[in-house]
CSV table of C-alpha atoms and ligand atoms in Angstrom, one decimal:
chain,number,residue,atom,x,y,z
A,1133,UNK,CA,62.7,97.0,104.0
A,1134,UNK,CA,66.5,96.1,104.0
A,1135,UNK,CA,68.8,98.6,105.7
A,1136,UNK,CA,71.4,100.2,103.5
A,1137,UNK,CA,74.4,97.9,102.9
A,1138,UNK,CA,72.6,94.6,103.7
A,1139,UNK,CA,72.9,91.8,101.1
A,1140,UNK,CA,69.5,91.1,99.7
A,1141,UNK,CA,68.0,92.4,103.0
A,1142,UNK,CA,69.3,89.2,104.7
A,1143,UNK,CA,71.2,88.7,108.0
A,1144,UNK,CA,74.8,88.0,108.0
A,1145,UNK,CA,75.9,85.0,110.1
A,1146,UNK,CA,78.9,87.0,111.4
A,1147,UNK,CA,80.3,90.6,111.0
A,1148,UNK,CA,83.9,91.1,111.8
A,1149,UNK,CA,85.2,94.6,112.7
A,1150,UNK,CA,88.9,95.0,111.6
A,1151,UNK,CA,90.7,93.5,108.7
A,1152,UNK,CA,94.1,93.1,110.3
A,1153,UNK,CA,95.6,89.6,110.2
A,1154,UNK,CA,93.3,88.4,113.1
A,1155,UNK,CA,90.0,89.6,111.7
A,1156,UNK,CA,91.0,88.5,108.2
A,1157,UNK,CA,91.8,85.0,109.3
A,1158,UNK,CA,88.6,84.8,111.3
A,1159,UNK,CA,86.6,85.9,108.2
A,1160,UNK,CA,88.5,83.4,106.1
A,1161,UNK,CA,87.6,80.4,108.3
A,1162,UNK,CA,83.9,81.5,108.5
A,1163,UNK,CA,83.6,81.9,104.8
A,1164,UNK,CA,85.3,78.5,104.2
A,1165,UNK,CA,82.6,77.0,106.3
A,1166,UNK,CA,80.0,78.5,104.2
A,1167,UNK,CA,78.9,81.3,106.6
A,1168,UNK,CA,77.6,84.6,105.3
A,1169,UNK,CA,80.4,86.8,106.5
A,1170,UNK,CA,81.1,90.6,106.3
A,1171,UNK,CA,84.5,91.9,107.1
A,1172,UNK,CA,84.6,95.7,107.8
A,1173,UNK,CA,87.8,97.8,107.8
A,1174,UNK,CA,87.9,101.5,108.6
A,1175,UNK,CA,90.8,102.4,106.2
A,1176,UNK,CA,91.1,101.8,102.5
A,1177,UNK,CA,93.3,98.6,102.1
A,1178,UNK,CA,96.2,98.1,102.2
A,1179,UNK,CA,97.1,100.4,105.0
A,1180,UNK,CA,99.9,100.8,107.5
A,1181,UNK,CA,98.2,102.3,110.6
A,1182,UNK,CA,97.6,99.2,112.7
A,1183,UNK,CA,99.7,96.2,113.6
A,1184,UNK,CA,99.6,93.8,110.5
A,1185,UNK,CA,101.5,95.8,107.8
A,1186,UNK,CA,105.1,95.6,106.8
A,1187,UNK,CA,107.3,93.1,105.0
A,1188,UNK,CA,108.1,90.5,107.5
A,1189,UNK,CA,107.2,88.7,110.8
A,1190,UNK,CA,109.0,85.9,112.7
A,1191,UNK,CA,107.3,82.5,112.8
A,1192,UNK,CA,108.7,80.1,115.4
A,1193,UNK,CA,107.8,77.0,117.4
A,1194,UNK,CA,110.2,78.2,120.2
A,1195,UNK,CA,107.8,79.5,122.8
A,1196,UNK,CA,108.3,79.4,126.6
A,1197,UNK,CA,104.6,79.0,127.2
A,1198,UNK,CA,103.1,75.6,126.4
A,1199,UNK,CA,99.8,77.0,125.3
A,1200,UNK,CA,101.4,78.8,122.3
A,1201,UNK,CA,103.9,76.0,121.6
A,1202,UNK,CA,100.9,73.6,121.3
A,1203,UNK,CA,99.2,75.8,118.7
A,1204,UNK,CA,102.2,76.2,116.5
A,1205,UNK,CA,102.1,72.8,114.7
A,1206,UNK,CA,98.6,73.6,113.4
A,1207,UNK,CA,99.5,77.2,112.6
A,1208,UNK,CA,102.4,76.0,110.3
A,1209,UNK,CA,100.0,73.7,108.5
A,1210,UNK,CA,97.4,76.4,108.0
A,1211,UNK,CA,100.0,78.8,106.7
A,1212,UNK,CA,101.1,76.1,104.3
A,1213,UNK,CA,97.5,75.6,103.1
A,1214,UNK,CA,97.1,79.3,102.5
A,1215,UNK,CA,100.4,79.4,100.6
A,1216,UNK,CA,99.2,76.6,98.3
A,1217,UNK,CA,95.8,78.3,97.8
A,1218,UNK,CA,97.4,81.6,97.0
A,1219,UNK,CA,100.1,80.1,94.8
A,1220,UNK,CA,102.7,82.5,96.3
A,1221,UNK,CA,105.5,82.1,98.9
A,1222,UNK,CA,104.4,83.4,102.3
A,1223,UNK,CA,107.0,81.7,104.5
A,1224,UNK,CA,110.8,81.3,104.2
A,1225,UNK,CA,112.5,78.9,106.6
A,1226,UNK,CA,115.6,80.5,108.1
A,1227,UNK,CA,115.7,79.0,111.6
A,1228,UNK,CA,115.7,81.1,114.8
A,1229,UNK,CA,118.3,81.3,117.5
A,1230,UNK,CA,117.0,81.9,121.0
A,1231,UNK,CA,120.0,83.4,122.9
A,1232,UNK,CA,120.3,83.8,126.6
A,1233,UNK,CA,122.0,82.7,129.8
A,1234,UNK,CA,121.8,78.9,130.1
A,1235,UNK,CA,120.1,79.2,133.5
A,1236,UNK,CA,117.5,81.7,132.4
A,1237,UNK,CA,114.0,80.2,133.1
A,1238,UNK,CA,112.6,81.5,129.8
A,1239,UNK,CA,115.5,80.0,127.9
A,1240,UNK,CA,115.0,76.7,129.6
A,1241,UNK,CA,111.3,76.7,128.9
A,1242,UNK,CA,111.9,77.3,125.2
A,1243,UNK,CA,114.3,74.2,125.2
A,1244,UNK,CA,111.7,72.2,127.1
A,1245,UNK,CA,108.7,73.0,124.8
A,1246,UNK,CA,110.9,72.4,121.7
A,1247,UNK,CA,111.8,68.9,123.0
A,1248,UNK,CA,108.2,68.2,124.1
A,1249,UNK,CA,106.8,69.0,120.7
A,1250,UNK,CA,109.7,67.2,118.9
A,1251,UNK,CA,110.7,70.3,117.1
A,1252,UNK,CA,114.1,69.9,115.5
A,1253,UNK,CA,116.5,72.0,117.5
A,1254,UNK,CA,120.2,72.4,118.2
A,1255,UNK,CA,122.1,73.7,121.2
A,1256,UNK,CA,125.1,76.0,121.0
A,1257,UNK,CA,127.7,77.1,123.5
A,1258,UNK,CA,129.2,80.6,123.2
A,1259,UNK,CA,132.2,79.0,121.4
A,1260,UNK,CA,130.2,76.9,118.9
A,1261,UNK,CA,128.0,80.0,118.3
A,1262,UNK,CA,131.0,82.1,117.3
A,1263,UNK,CA,132.2,79.3,115.1
A,1264,UNK,CA,128.9,78.7,113.3
A,1265,UNK,CA,127.8,82.4,113.2
A,1266,UNK,CA,130.8,84.6,113.0
A,1267,UNK,CA,128.6,87.7,112.6
A,1268,UNK,CA,127.5,87.2,116.2
A,1269,UNK,CA,129.6,88.2,119.3
A,1270,UNK,CA,127.7,86.4,122.2
A,1271,UNK,CA,127.9,87.7,125.7
A,1272,UNK,CA,130.2,85.9,128.1
A,1273,UNK,CA,128.5,82.6,129.1
A,1274,UNK,CA,125.6,83.1,126.6
A,1275,UNK,CA,124.2,80.0,125.0
A,1276,UNK,CA,121.6,79.4,122.2
A,1277,UNK,CA,119.1,77.0,120.9
A,1278,UNK,CA,118.3,76.9,117.2
A,1279,UNK,CA,114.6,76.3,116.2
A,1280,UNK,CA,114.9,74.8,112.7
A,1281,UNK,CA,111.3,75.3,111.9
A,1282,UNK,CA,111.3,79.0,112.4
A,1283,UNK,CA,111.5,81.6,109.7
A,1284,UNK,CA,110.0,84.7,108.1
A,1285,UNK,CA,106.4,85.3,107.1
A,1286,UNK,CA,106.0,87.8,104.3
A,1287,UNK,CA,103.4,89.9,106.2
A,1288,UNK,CA,101.9,92.2,103.6
A,1289,UNK,CA,101.6,89.4,101.1
A,1290,UNK,CA,100.1,87.1,103.8
A,1291,UNK,CA,97.5,89.6,104.7
A,1292,UNK,CA,96.5,90.1,101.1
A,1293,UNK,CA,96.4,86.3,100.5
A,1294,UNK,CA,94.0,85.6,103.4
A,1295,UNK,CA,91.7,88.5,102.3
A,1296,UNK,CA,91.8,87.2,98.7
A,1297,UNK,CA,91.0,83.6,100.0
A,1298,UNK,CA,88.1,85.0,102.0
A,1299,UNK,CA,86.6,86.8,99.0
A,1300,UNK,CA,87.1,83.6,96.8
A,1301,UNK,CA,84.9,81.8,99.4
A,1302,UNK,CA,82.2,84.3,98.9
A,1303,UNK,CA,83.0,86.7,101.8
A,1304,UNK,CA,82.2,90.4,101.6
A,1305,UNK,CA,85.0,92.8,102.5
A,1306,UNK,CA,84.1,96.5,102.8
A,1307,UNK,CA,87.1,98.7,103.4
A,1308,UNK,CA,87.1,102.5,104.0
A,1309,UNK,CA,84.1,101.9,106.3
A,1310,UNK,CA,84.6,102.8,109.9
A,1311,UNK,CA,82.3,101.2,112.5
A,1312,UNK,CA,80.7,104.0,114.4
A,1313,UNK,CA,78.0,102.2,116.4
A,1314,UNK,CA,77.2,98.7,117.7
A,1315,UNK,CA,73.7,97.9,119.0
A,1316,UNK,CA,73.8,94.5,120.9
A,1317,UNK,CA,70.8,92.1,120.7
A,1318,UNK,CA,69.9,88.7,119.5
A,1319,UNK,CA,70.6,90.3,116.2
A,1320,UNK,CA,73.6,92.8,116.4
A,1321,UNK,CA,73.2,96.0,114.4
A,1322,UNK,CA,76.4,97.6,113.2
A,1323,UNK,CA,76.5,101.2,111.9
A,1324,UNK,CA,79.4,102.3,109.7
A,1325,UNK,CA,80.3,105.5,107.9
A,1326,UNK,CA,78.8,103.7,104.8
A,1327,UNK,CA,75.7,101.8,106.0
A,1328,UNK,CA,73.9,99.7,108.5
A,1329,UNK,CA,74.4,95.9,108.7
A,1330,UNK,CA,72.9,93.1,110.9
A,1331,UNK,CA,74.3,89.8,112.0
A,1332,UNK,CA,73.7,86.9,114.4
A,1333,UNK,CA,77.2,87.4,115.8
A,1334,UNK,CA,79.9,90.0,115.9
A,1335,UNK,CA,83.6,89.6,116.2
A,1336,UNK,CA,85.7,92.6,117.2
A,1337,UNK,CA,89.3,92.4,116.1
A,1338,UNK,CA,90.2,96.1,116.1
A,1339,UNK,CA,93.9,95.9,117.2
A,1340,UNK,CA,94.9,99.1,119.0
A,1341,UNK,CA,91.4,100.5,118.6
A,1342,UNK,CA,89.8,97.6,120.6
A,1343,UNK,CA,88.9,99.6,123.7
A,1344,UNK,CA,87.4,102.5,121.6
A,1345,UNK,CA,84.9,100.0,120.2
A,1346,UNK,CA,84.3,98.3,123.6
A,1347,UNK,CA,83.7,101.4,125.6
A,1348,UNK,CA,80.1,101.9,124.4
A,1349,UNK,CA,79.5,98.2,125.2
A,1350,UNK,CA,80.5,98.8,128.8
A,1351,UNK,CA,83.8,97.0,128.7
A,1352,UNK,CA,87.4,98.2,129.0
A,1353,UNK,CA,90.2,95.7,128.7
A,1354,UNK,CA,93.6,96.4,130.4
A,1355,UNK,CA,95.3,97.1,127.1
A,1356,UNK,CA,98.3,99.3,126.6
A,1357,UNK,CA,98.9,100.6,123.0
A,1358,UNK,CA,102.6,101.1,122.2
A,1359,UNK,CA,104.3,102.8,119.3
A,1360,UNK,CA,107.1,100.5,118.0
A,1361,UNK,CA,110.2,101.6,116.2
A,1362,UNK,CA,110.9,99.1,113.5
A,1363,UNK,CA,114.7,99.6,112.9
A,1364,UNK,CA,116.7,98.4,109.9
A,1365,UNK,CA,120.5,98.3,110.1
A,1366,UNK,CA,123.0,98.4,107.1
A,1367,UNK,CA,125.2,95.4,106.5
A,1368,UNK,CA,128.9,96.5,106.2
A,1369,UNK,CA,129.4,93.6,103.8
A,1370,UNK,CA,126.1,93.2,101.8
A,1371,UNK,CA,124.5,89.8,102.4
A,1372,UNK,CA,126.7,88.9,105.3
A,1373,UNK,CA,123.6,88.6,107.6
A,1374,UNK,CA,121.3,87.6,104.7
A,1375,UNK,CA,118.9,84.8,104.1
A,1376,UNK,CA,121.1,83.5,101.3
A,1377,UNK,CA,124.1,83.3,103.7
A,1378,UNK,CA,121.7,81.2,105.9
A,1379,UNK,CA,121.7,83.8,108.7
A,1380,UNK,CA,118.8,82.9,111.0
A,1381,UNK,CA,116.3,85.0,112.9
A,1382,UNK,CA,117.3,86.0,116.5
A,1383,UNK,CA,115.6,86.3,119.8
A,1384,UNK,CA,117.9,87.6,122.5
A,1385,UNK,CA,116.6,87.1,126.0
A,1386,UNK,CA,118.0,89.6,128.5
A,1387,UNK,CA,120.5,90.9,126.1
A,1388,UNK,CA,122.7,93.6,127.7
A,1389,UNK,CA,120.4,93.5,130.8
A,1390,UNK,CA,117.6,95.0,128.7
A,1391,UNK,CA,114.1,94.6,130.3
A,1392,UNK,CA,112.6,93.4,127.0
A,1393,UNK,CA,113.7,91.0,124.3
A,1394,UNK,CA,115.6,92.1,121.2
A,1395,UNK,CA,114.8,90.3,118.0
A,1396,UNK,CA,116.2,90.3,114.5
A,1397,UNK,CA,115.5,89.0,111.0
A,1398,UNK,CA,118.1,88.4,108.3
A,1399,UNK,CA,118.4,90.8,105.4
A,1400,UNK,CA,116.0,89.9,102.7
A,1401,UNK,CA,113.1,92.4,102.1
A,1402,UNK,CA,115.3,95.4,101.8
A,1403,UNK,CA,118.6,94.3,100.3
A,1404,UNK,CA,121.5,95.1,102.7
A,1405,UNK,CA,119.3,95.9,105.6
A,1406,UNK,CA,118.8,93.7,108.7
A,1407,UNK,CA,115.8,94.2,110.9
A,1408,UNK,CA,116.7,94.4,114.6
A,1409,UNK,CA,114.0,95.7,117.0
A,1410,UNK,CA,113.2,96.1,120.7
A,1411,UNK,CA,110.1,94.2,121.9
A,1412,UNK,CA,108.6,97.3,123.5
A,1413,UNK,CA,107.9,100.9,122.7
A,1414,UNK,CA,106.3,104.1,124.0
A,1415,UNK,CA,102.7,104.4,125.0
A,1416,UNK,CA,100.7,106.1,122.2
A,1417,UNK,CA,97.2,106.4,120.9
A,1418,UNK,CA,96.9,104.7,117.4
A,1419,UNK,CA,95.5,108.0,116.0
A,1420,UNK,CA,98.7,109.8,117.1
A,1421,UNK,CA,101.2,107.2,116.1
A,1422,UNK,CA,102.9,109.3,113.5
A,1423,UNK,CA,103.3,112.4,115.7
A,1424,UNK,CA,107.1,112.6,116.1
A,1425,UNK,CA,108.2,111.9,119.7
A,1426,UNK,CA,111.0,114.0,121.3
A,1427,UNK,CA,114.5,112.4,120.9
A,1428,UNK,CA,114.5,111.7,124.7
A,1429,UNK,CA,111.5,109.5,124.2
A,1430,UNK,CA,113.6,107.0,122.1
A,1431,UNK,CA,115.4,104.9,124.8
A,1432,UNK,CA,114.7,101.8,122.8
A,1433,UNK,CA,116.8,103.0,119.9
A,1434,UNK,CA,119.7,103.7,122.3
A,1435,UNK,CA,119.4,100.2,123.7
A,1436,UNK,CA,119.4,98.8,120.2
A,1437,UNK,CA,122.5,100.9,119.2
A,1438,UNK,CA,124.4,99.6,122.1
A,1439,UNK,CA,123.3,96.0,121.4
A,1440,UNK,CA,124.1,96.1,117.6
A,1441,UNK,CA,127.5,97.7,118.0
A,1442,UNK,CA,128.7,95.0,120.5
A,1443,UNK,CA,126.7,92.0,119.4
A,1444,UNK,CA,126.4,92.3,115.6
A,1445,UNK,CA,129.6,94.2,114.7
A,1446,UNK,CA,129.1,93.7,110.9
A,1447,UNK,CA,126.2,96.1,111.0
A,1448,UNK,CA,126.3,99.9,111.0
A,1449,UNK,CA,126.0,101.4,114.5
A,1450,UNK,CA,122.8,103.5,113.8
A,1451,UNK,CA,119.5,102.4,112.2
A,1452,UNK,CA,119.5,103.2,108.5
A,1453,UNK,CA,115.7,103.1,108.3
A,1454,UNK,CA,113.0,103.3,110.9
A,1455,UNK,CA,109.3,102.4,110.3
A,1456,UNK,CA,106.4,102.3,112.8
A,1457,UNK,CA,103.9,99.9,113.9
A,1458,UNK,CA,101.6,99.4,117.0
A,1459,UNK,CA,101.6,96.8,119.7
A,1460,UNK,CA,98.5,96.3,121.9
A,1461,UNK,CA,99.7,94.7,125.1
A,1462,UNK,CA,97.9,92.9,127.9
A,1463,UNK,CA,99.6,92.9,131.4
A,1464,UNK,CA,100.7,89.3,131.0
A,1465,UNK,CA,101.2,89.5,127.2
A,1466,UNK,CA,98.7,86.7,126.6
A,1467,UNK,CA,96.0,87.3,124.0
A,1468,UNK,CA,92.3,88.0,124.8
A,1469,UNK,CA,90.0,85.5,123.0
A,1470,UNK,CA,86.6,85.5,124.7
A,1471,UNK,CA,83.0,86.5,124.7
A,1472,UNK,CA,81.7,89.8,125.9
A,1473,UNK,CA,80.6,89.1,129.5
A,1474,UNK,CA,77.1,90.6,128.9
A,1475,UNK,CA,76.5,90.1,125.2
A,1476,UNK,CA,77.4,86.5,124.5
A,1477,UNK,CA,77.1,86.8,120.7
A,1478,UNK,CA,79.9,89.5,120.7
A,1479,UNK,CA,83.3,87.9,120.5
A,1480,UNK,CA,86.6,89.7,121.1
A,1481,UNK,CA,90.1,89.0,119.8
A,1482,UNK,CA,92.5,91.5,121.2
A,1483,UNK,CA,95.8,92.2,123.1
A,1484,UNK,CA,98.1,90.3,120.7
A,1485,UNK,CA,101.0,91.9,122.5
A,1486,UNK,CA,103.5,92.0,119.6
A,1487,UNK,CA,103.5,88.2,118.9
A,1488,UNK,CA,100.2,87.4,117.3
A,1489,UNK,CA,101.0,87.3,113.6
A,1490,UNK,CA,102.4,83.7,113.4
A,1491,UNK,CA,99.4,82.4,115.3
A,1492,UNK,CA,96.7,84.2,113.3
A,1493,UNK,CA,95.5,81.1,111.4
A,1494,UNK,CA,94.7,79.4,114.8
A,1495,UNK,CA,93.4,82.5,116.4
A,1496,UNK,CA,91.1,83.0,113.5
A,1497,UNK,CA,89.9,79.4,113.8
A,1498,UNK,CA,89.2,79.8,117.5
A,1499,UNK,CA,87.3,83.1,117.0
A,1500,UNK,CA,85.3,81.4,114.2
A,1501,UNK,CA,84.5,78.5,116.6
A,1502,UNK,CA,83.4,80.9,119.4
A,1503,UNK,CA,81.2,82.8,117.0
A,1504,UNK,CA,79.5,79.6,115.9
A,1505,UNK,CA,79.0,78.5,119.5
A,1506,UNK,CA,81.3,75.4,119.0
A,1507,UNK,CA,83.7,73.9,121.5
A,1508,UNK,CA,87.1,75.6,120.9
A,1509,UNK,CA,89.9,73.5,119.5
A,1510,UNK,CA,92.3,74.6,122.3
A,1511,UNK,CA,91.8,75.4,125.9
A,1512,UNK,CA,90.9,79.1,126.2
A,1513,UNK,CA,91.8,79.6,130.0
A,1514,UNK,CA,95.0,81.6,129.3
A,1515,UNK,CA,93.0,84.0,127.0
A,1516,UNK,CA,89.9,84.7,129.1
A,1517,UNK,CA,89.1,88.2,130.4
A,1518,UNK,CA,88.3,86.9,133.9
A,1519,UNK,CA,92.0,86.5,134.5
A,1520,UNK,CA,92.3,90.3,134.8
A,1521,UNK,CA,91.4,91.7,138.2
A,1522,UNK,CA,88.2,93.8,138.4
A,1523,UNK,CA,86.9,92.5,135.2
A,1524,UNK,CA,83.5,90.7,135.1
A,1525,UNK,CA,83.5,87.0,134.4
A,1526,UNK,CA,83.2,85.6,130.9
A,1527,UNK,CA,79.7,84.7,129.8
A,1528,UNK,CA,81.1,81.4,128.4
B,1626,LIG,C1,106.8,96.0,114.8
B,1626,LIG,C2,106.1,94.8,115.0
B,1626,LIG,C3,106.7,93.5,114.9
B,1626,LIG,C4,106.0,92.4,115.1
B,1626,LIG,N1,106.7,91.2,115.0
B,1626,LIG,C5,106.0,90.0,115.1
B,1626,LIG,C6,106.6,88.8,114.8
B,1626,LIG,O1,107.8,88.8,114.5
B,1626,LIG,N2,105.9,87.7,114.9
B,1626,LIG,C7,104.6,87.7,115.3
B,1626,LIG,O2,104.0,86.6,115.3
B,1626,LIG,N3,103.9,88.8,115.5
B,1626,LIG,C8,104.6,90.0,115.4
B,1626,LIG,N4,104.0,91.2,115.7
B,1626,LIG,C9,102.6,91.2,116.1
B,1626,LIG,C10,101.5,91.1,115.1
B,1626,LIG,O3,101.9,91.8,113.9
B,1626,LIG,C11,100.2,91.5,115.7
B,1626,LIG,O4,99.9,90.7,116.8
B,1626,LIG,C12,99.1,91.4,114.7
B,1626,LIG,O5,99.4,92.0,113.5
B,1626,LIG,C13,97.8,92.0,115.3
B,1626,LIG,O6,96.8,92.0,114.4
B,1626,LIG,P1,95.3,92.5,114.6
B,1626,LIG,O7,94.5,92.1,113.5
B,1626,LIG,O8,94.9,92.2,116.0
B,1626,LIG,O9,95.5,94.1,114.6
B,1626,LIG,P2,95.6,95.2,113.4
B,1626,LIG,O10,96.5,94.7,112.4
B,1626,LIG,O11,95.8,96.5,114.0
B,1626,LIG,O12,94.1,95.2,112.8
B,1626,LIG,C14,93.0,95.8,113.4
B,1626,LIG,C15,92.2,96.4,112.3
B,1626,LIG,O13,91.0,96.9,112.8
B,1626,LIG,C16,90.7,98.1,112.1
B,1626,LIG,N5,89.7,98.9,112.9
B,1626,LIG,C17,89.9,99.4,114.1
B,1626,LIG,N6,88.8,100.1,114.5
B,1626,LIG,C18,87.9,100.0,113.5
B,1626,LIG,C19,86.6,100.5,113.3
B,1626,LIG,N7,86.0,101.3,114.2
B,1626,LIG,N8,85.9,100.2,112.1
B,1626,LIG,C20,86.5,99.4,111.2
B,1626,LIG,N9,87.8,98.9,111.3
B,1626,LIG,C21,88.4,99.2,112.5
B,1626,LIG,C22,92.0,98.8,112.0
B,1626,LIG,O14,92.0,99.8,111.0
B,1626,LIG,C23,92.9,97.6,111.7
B,1626,LIG,O15,93.1,97.4,110.3
B,1626,LIG,C24,104.6,92.4,115.5
B,1626,LIG,C25,104.0,93.6,115.6
B,1626,LIG,C26,104.7,94.8,115.3
B,1626,LIG,C27,104.0,96.1,115.4
B,1627,LIG,O1,106.7,86.9,118.0
B,1627,LIG,C1,107.8,87.0,117.6
B,1627,LIG,O2,108.5,86.0,117.2
B,1627,LIG,C2,108.6,88.3,117.6
B,1627,LIG,C3,109.9,88.2,118.2
B,1627,LIG,C4,109.9,88.2,119.7
B,1627,LIG,C5,109.1,89.3,120.2
B,1627,LIG,C6,107.9,89.6,119.5
B,1627,LIG,N1,107.7,89.3,118.3
């Protein structure tokens, strides 16, 4: 007899745990290829408790690491295809300025990968920056490179579009069903709060909950979950830093000696509000994200206040609105895309370290290929779990 929740008593080809942007794109690719696919999500959709919610994300070709720069051309094409299928705008081209000291190795690597991949770019000195972007007060000696391809992805809309695309291809999405048990085997059995399901392969894309699901499978990845303050700043002159005024996205490397990058998006989603954030946060369990931290636990906001008042003087000096989101960071901030070292039909996508949204179409394709036992379209060395000390080697 079929277990509760199974379609016609049959086996799924793949079950995916977690309908954030990575799990949803994995499911979409599998369903497009005609695979019987089940996507499970613990919360009723849409929800704002993981990493994929919110109005906007940056998309850019400018990456210091060659392995991400190489994936971006295909990622842009896949976003464009989804946009056409969904019949709605998901991407707005704004350009992105990478700002930093000219001798900074990360800045130089961004310039190099842009040139290598023939991405249209433009260099600015401090003087030409001030002339072209009067809203910016660069630091002494700071330079910039403009990645013309970059822009904003409308995140909530994109997540919905990929889930709708998955369903249109015949995929099954069950939200409000938390996975509570995974029994490995040639056939993997997945128990949820709503039923029991079986599949030939399982993909775990659980964002900040990844290690909670992996613990009973005998694996713990070196992941740190961080609570991120998403800060919006009021324009003194409405629209001055807006998309219509052609203000670009920003990525400031080593701004004000800060240990992490500061990034920004032009005003668009909330009229009159510019998103400027610190690329780090405070360690937090995803279940406790909304517990208010003490004021002393907000050093990132102080760093941002100093940055905004000196660097972007056309914005108010304090955030006008703060939202929250989670990062799941690996020690080197490279993703984990690999098989479970013991159970080779269990695949993991984790540790997207605050920069995975733009790459989700390609990440989903790679996780789809791994789950089908195919050769991956891109070299997976940077993403293997064997790069971490004291972790068993991949079963690949
Ligand atoms: C503030 C902020 C700004 C960012 N900016 C950018 C940017 O500009 N550009 C960029 O490219 N990236 C950016 N990112 C990163 C990007 O958003 C993330 O890398 C990406 O959303 C991670 O997606 P995910 O699917 O891995 O995780 P999630 O979105 O967290 O999805 C995991 C899902 O798994 C579900 N789940 C977990 N456990 C279970 C269970 N037991 N049963 C069922 N379901 C379960 C969760 O509920 C969740 O829905 C940003 C992230 C944040 C937080
Ligand atoms: O991935 C991105 O582009 C953003 C900005 C830089 C830091 C993290 N996310």
